JSON list of C-alpha atoms in Angstrom, two decimals:
[
{"chain": "A", "resi": 1, "resn": "MET", "atom": "CA", "xyz": [0.00, 0.00, 0.00]},
{"chain": "A", "resi": 2, "resn": "ILE", "atom": "CA", "xyz": [1.15, 3.54, -0.75]},
{"chain": "A", "resi": 3, "resn": "GLN", "atom": "CA", "xyz": [0.52, 6.05, 2.05]},
{"chain": "A", "resi": 4, "resn": "ILE", "atom": "CA", "xyz": [0.54, 9.74, 1.16]},
{"chain": "A", "resi": 5, "resn": "ASN", "atom": "CA", "xyz": [0.53, 12.45, 3.82]},
{"chain": "A", "resi": 6, "resn": "VAL", "atom": "CA", "xyz": [0.03, 16.10, 2.91]},
{"chain": "A", "resi": 7, "resn": "TRP", "atom": "CA", "xyz": [0.52, 18.81, 5.55]},
{"chain": "A", "resi": 8, "resn": "GLU", "atom": "CA", "xyz": [-1.47, 22.03, 5.08]},
{"chain": "A", "resi": 9, "resn": "ASP", "atom": "CA", "xyz": [-1.49, 25.22, 7.11]},
{"chain": "A", "resi": 10, "resn": "GLU", "atom": "CA", "xyz": [-4.59, 27.14, 8.21]},
{"chain": "A", "resi": 11, "resn": "GLU", "atom": "CA", "xyz": [-4.80, 28.76, 4.74]},
{"chain": "A", "resi": 12, "resn": "GLN", "atom": "CA", "xyz": [-4.73, 25.29, 3.12]},
{"chain": "A", "resi": 13, "resn": "LYS", "atom": "CA", "xyz": [-1.26, 25.94, 1.70]},
{"chain": "A", "resi": 14, "resn": "ILE", "atom": "CA", "xyz": [0.72, 22.73, 1.40]},
{"chain": "A", "resi": 15, "resn": "LYS", "atom": "CA", "xyz": [3.94, 22.91, 3.40]},
{"chain": "A", "resi": 16, "resn": "LYS", "atom": "CA", "xyz": [5.21, 19.35, 3.05]},
{"chain": "A", "resi": 17, "resn": "PHE", "atom": "CA", "xyz": [4.33, 15.89, 1.83]},
{"chain": "A", "resi": 18, "resn": "LEU", "atom": "CA", "xyz": [5.40, 12.29, 2.31]},
{"chain": "A", "resi": 19, "resn": "VAL", "atom": "CA", "xyz": [4.89, 9.39, -0.07]},
{"chain": "A", "resi": 20, "resn": "ARG", "atom": "CA", "xyz": [5.89, 5.94, 1.18]},
{"chain": "A", "resi": 21, "resn": "GLY", "atom": "CA", "xyz": [5.32, 2.31, 0.37]},
{"chain": "A", "resi": 22, "resn": "HIS", "atom": "CA", "xyz": [4.57, 0.28, -2.74]},
{"chain": "A", "resi": 23, "resn": "ALA", "atom": "CA", "xyz": [1.14, -0.23, -4.28]},
{"chain": "A", "resi": 24, "resn": "GLY", "atom": "CA", "xyz": [1.32, -3.95, -4.95]},
{"chain": "A", "resi": 25, "resn": "TYR", "atom": "CA", "xyz": [-1.10, -3.52, -7.86]},
{"chain": "A", "resi": 26, "resn": "GLY", "atom": "CA", "xyz": [1.14, -5.33, -10.35]},
{"chain": "A", "resi": 27, "resn": "GLU", "atom": "CA", "xyz": [4.57, -6.81, -10.85]},
{"chain": "A", "resi": 28, "resn": "GLU", "atom": "CA", "xyz": [7.54, -4.62, -10.04]},
{"chain": "A", "resi": 29, "resn": "GLY", "atom": "CA", "xyz": [8.27, -2.57, -13.14]},
{"chain": "A", "resi": 30, "resn": "TRP", "atom": "CA", "xyz": [4.70, -3.04, -14.42]},
{"chain": "A", "resi": 31, "resn": "ASP", "atom": "CA", "xyz": [2.74, -1.56, -11.54]},
{"chain": "A", "resi": 32, "resn": "ILE", "atom": "CA", "xyz": [0.70, 1.28, -13.07]},
{"chain": "A", "resi": 33, "resn": "VAL", "atom": "CA", "xyz": [-0.39, 2.64, -9.68]},
{"chain": "A", "resi": 34, "resn": "CYS", "atom": "CA", "xyz": [3.18, 2.88, -8.39]},
{"chain": "A", "resi": 35, "resn": "SER", "atom": "CA", "xyz": [4.23, 4.40, -11.71]},
{"chain": "A", "resi": 36, "resn": "ALA", "atom": "CA", "xyz": [1.52, 7.06, -11.56]},
{"chain": "A", "resi": 37, "resn": "VAL", "atom": "CA", "xyz": [2.34, 8.05, -7.98]},
{"chain": "A", "resi": 38, "resn": "SER", "atom": "CA", "xyz": [6.08, 8.06, -8.73]},
{"chain": "A", "resi": 39, "resn": "ALA", "atom": "CA", "xyz": [5.67, 10.19, -11.86]},
{"chain": "A", "resi": 40, "resn": "LEU", "atom": "CA", "xyz": [3.55, 12.74, -10.00]},
{"chain": "A", "resi": 41, "resn": "THR", "atom": "CA", "xyz": [5.99, 12.88, -7.11]},
{"chain": "A", "resi": 42, "resn": "ILE", "atom": "CA", "xyz": [9.01, 13.38, -9.37]},
{"chain": "A", "resi": 43, "resn": "ALA", "atom": "CA", "xyz": [7.20, 15.96, -11.51]},
{"chain": "A", "resi": 44, "resn": "THR", "atom": "CA", "xyz": [6.29, 17.89, -8.36]},
{"chain": "A", "resi": 45, "resn": "LEU", "atom": "CA", "xyz": [9.87, 17.88, -7.08]},
{"chain": "A", "resi": 46, "resn": "ASN", "atom": "CA", "xyz": [11.18, 18.93, -10.50]},
{"chain": "A", "resi": 47, "resn": "GLY", "atom": "CA", "xyz": [8.64, 21.73, -10.78]},
{"chain": "A", "resi": 48, "resn": "LEU", "atom": "CA", "xyz": [9.46, 23.10, -7.34]},
{"chain": "A", "resi": 49, "resn": "THR", "atom": "CA", "xyz": [13.24, 22.95, -7.76]},
{"chain": "A", "resi": 50, "resn": "GLU", "atom": "CA", "xyz": [13.63, 23.74, -11.48]},
{"chain": "A", "resi": 51, "resn": "TYR", "atom": "CA", "xyz": [10.66, 25.98, -12.29]},
{"chain": "A", "resi": 52, "resn": "VAL", "atom": "CA", "xyz": [10.04, 27.77, -9.00]},
{"chain": "A", "resi": 53, "resn": "SER", "atom": "CA", "xyz": [13.71, 27.55, -7.93]},
{"chain": "A", "resi": 54, "resn": "ILE", "atom": "CA", "xyz": [13.17, 27.05, -4.23]},
{"chain": "A", "resi": 55, "resn": "PRO", "atom": "CA", "xyz": [15.39, 25.00, -1.95]},
{"chain": "A", "resi": 56, "resn": "LEU", "atom": "CA", "xyz": [13.62, 22.06, -0.38]},
{"chain": "A", "resi": 57, "resn": "ASP", "atom": "CA", "xyz": [14.25, 19.61, 2.42]},
{"chain": "A", "resi": 58, "resn": "ILE", "atom": "CA", "xyz": [14.08, 16.36, 0.42]},
{"chain": "A", "resi": 59, "resn": "GLU", "atom": "CA", "xyz": [14.67, 12.76, 1.47]},
{"chain": "A", "resi": 60, "resn": "ILE", "atom": "CA", "xyz": [14.46, 10.03, -1.18]},
{"chain": "A", "resi": 61, "resn": "GLU", "atom": "CA", "xyz": [14.88, 6.30, -0.63]},
{"chain": "A", "resi": 62, "resn": "ASP", "atom": "CA", "xyz": [13.30, 3.23, -2.18]},
{"chain": "A", "resi": 63, "resn": "GLY", "atom": "CA", "xyz": [9.58, 3.57, -1.58]},
{"chain": "A", "resi": 64, "resn": "TYR", "atom": "CA", "xyz": [10.00, 6.82, 0.36]},
{"chain": "A", "resi": 65, "resn": "VAL", "atom": "CA", "xyz": [9.91, 10.50, -0.62]},
{"chain": "A", "resi": 66, "resn": "TYR", "atom": "CA", "xyz": [9.68, 13.35, 1.88]},
{"chain": "A", "resi": 67, "resn": "CYS", "atom": "CA", "xyz": [9.57, 16.98, 0.80]},
{"chain": "A", "resi": 68, "resn": "ALA", "atom": "CA", "xyz": [9.23, 20.12, 2.92]},
{"chain": "A", "resi": 69, "resn": "ILE", "atom": "CA", "xyz": [9.37, 23.78, 2.01]},
{"chain": "A", "resi": 70, "resn": "THR", "atom": "CA", "xyz": [11.73, 25.24, 4.57]},
{"chain": "A", "resi": 71, "resn": "THR", "atom": "CA", "xyz": [12.50, 28.66, 3.16]},
{"chain": "A", "resi": 72, "resn": "LYS", "atom": "CA", "xyz": [10.70, 31.97, 2.92]},
{"chain": "A", "resi": 73, "resn": "MET", "atom": "CA", "xyz": [9.40, 32.52, -0.59]},
{"chain": "A", "resi": 74, "resn": "SER", "atom": "CA", "xyz": [8.43, 35.54, -2.63]},
{"chain": "A", "resi": 75, "resn": "LYS", "atom": "CA", "xyz": [4.75, 36.07, -3.41]},
{"chain": "A", "resi": 76, "resn": "LEU", "atom": "CA", "xyz": [5.31, 34.77, -6.96]},
{"chain": "A", "resi": 77, "resn": "GLN", "atom": "CA", "xyz": [7.16, 31.67, -5.69]},
{"chain": "A", "resi": 78, "resn": "THR", "atom": "CA", "xyz": [4.33, 31.00, -3.23]},
{"chain": "A", "resi": 79, "resn": "ILE", "atom": "CA", "xyz": [1.72, 31.20, -6.00]},
{"chain": "A", "resi": 80, "resn": "GLN", "atom": "CA", "xyz": [3.76, 28.99, -8.33]},
{"chain": "A", "resi": 81, "resn": "SER", "atom": "CA", "xyz": [4.67, 26.40, -5.72]},
{"chain": "A", "resi": 82, "resn": "GLN", "atom": "CA", "xyz": [1.09, 26.15, -4.46]},
{"chain": "A", "resi": 83, "resn": "ALA", "atom": "CA", "xyz": [-0.19, 25.68, -8.02]},
{"chain": "A", "resi": 84, "resn": "ILE", "atom": "CA", "xyz": [2.20, 22.74, -8.42]},
{"chain": "A", "resi": 85, "resn": "LEU", "atom": "CA", "xyz": [1.47, 21.27, -4.97]},
{"chain": "A", "resi": 86, "resn": "GLN", "atom": "CA", "xyz": [-2.32, 21.65, -5.21]},
{"chain": "A", "resi": 87, "resn": "THR", "atom": "CA", "xyz": [-2.25, 20.02, -8.66]},
{"chain": "A", "resi": 88, "resn": "MET", "atom": "CA", "xyz": [-0.24, 17.15, -7.16]},
{"chain": "A", "resi": 89, "resn": "LYS", "atom": "CA", "xyz": [-2.80, 16.77, -4.36]},
{"chain": "A", "resi": 90, "resn": "LEU", "atom": "CA", "xyz": [-5.71, 16.74, -6.85]},
{"chain": "A", "resi": 91, "resn": "ALA", "atom": "CA", "xyz": [-3.99, 14.09, -8.93]},
{"chain": "A", "resi": 92, "resn": "PHE", "atom": "CA", "xyz": [-3.30, 11.97, -5.83]},
{"chain": "A", "resi": 93, "resn": "GLU", "atom": "CA", "xyz": [-6.98, 12.33, -4.84]},
{"chain": "A", "resi": 94, "resn": "ASN", "atom": "CA", "xyz": [-7.98, 11.04, -8.29]},
{"chain": "A", "resi": 95, "resn": "ILE", "atom": "CA", "xyz": [-5.67, 8.04, -7.91]},
{"chain": "A", "resi": 96, "resn": "VAL", "atom": "CA", "xyz": [-7.09, 7.33, -4.44]},
{"chain": "A", "resi": 97, "resn": "ASP", "atom": "CA", "xyz": [-10.64, 7.53, -5.86]},
{"chain": "A", "resi": 98, "resn": "GLU", "atom": "CA", "xyz": [-9.78, 4.97, -8.54]},
{"chain": "A", "resi": 99, "resn": "TYR", "atom": "CA", "xyz": [-7.31, 2.73, -6.68]},
{"chain": "A", "resi": 100, "resn": "GLY", "atom": "CA", "xyz": [-8.18, 3.27, -3.00]},
{"chain": "A", "resi": 101, "resn": "GLU", "atom": "CA", "xyz": [-7.30, -0.26, -2.01]},
{"chain": "A", "resi": 102, "resn": "TYR", "atom": "CA", "xyz": [-3.69, 0.44, -3.09]},
{"chain": "A", "resi": 103, "resn": "VAL", "atom": "CA", "xyz": [-3.24, 4.12, -2.18]},
{"chain": "A", "resi": 104, "resn": "LYS", "atom": "CA", "xyz": [-4.36, 6.11, 0.88]},
{"chain": "A", "resi": 105, "resn": "MET", "atom": "CA", "xyz": [-3.95, 9.83, 1.49]},
{"chain": "A", "resi": 106, "resn": "ASP", "atom": "CA", "xyz": [-4.23, 11.81, 4.73]},
{"chain": "A", "resi": 107, "resn": "LYS", "atom": "CA", "xyz": [-4.37, 15.59, 4.92]},
{"chain": "A", "resi": 108, "resn": "ILE", "atom": "CA", "xyz": [-2.84, 16.87, 8.13]},
{"chain": "A", "resi": 109, "resn": "LYS", "atom": "CA", "xyz": [-3.42, 20.39, 9.48]},
{"chain": "A", "resi": 110, "resn": "ILE", "atom": "CA", "xyz": [-0.42, 22.22, 10.88]}
]
């Protein structure tokens, strides 16, 4: 099972996320659920670091990705990063709706 945690502040701005585990939907290398979650996670990290150009606290291991925004951002960077992060969350919600027995997501208020 893949467990996704998304931490949001009182304004519903995403401050960090954690993706861990393996879906177990299919064979390793052919698991479309794992592939979808992995692609979204990598795209989000790339967007935040390459497009928005913000430093992140990132930990990546097999079956584990943690990302936290730990720096003060400009107004533009905040808008851009939240667009990327909210899109990620929506996509994860869609995956959970379709493959809920393989992927769970918790939203945590901070």
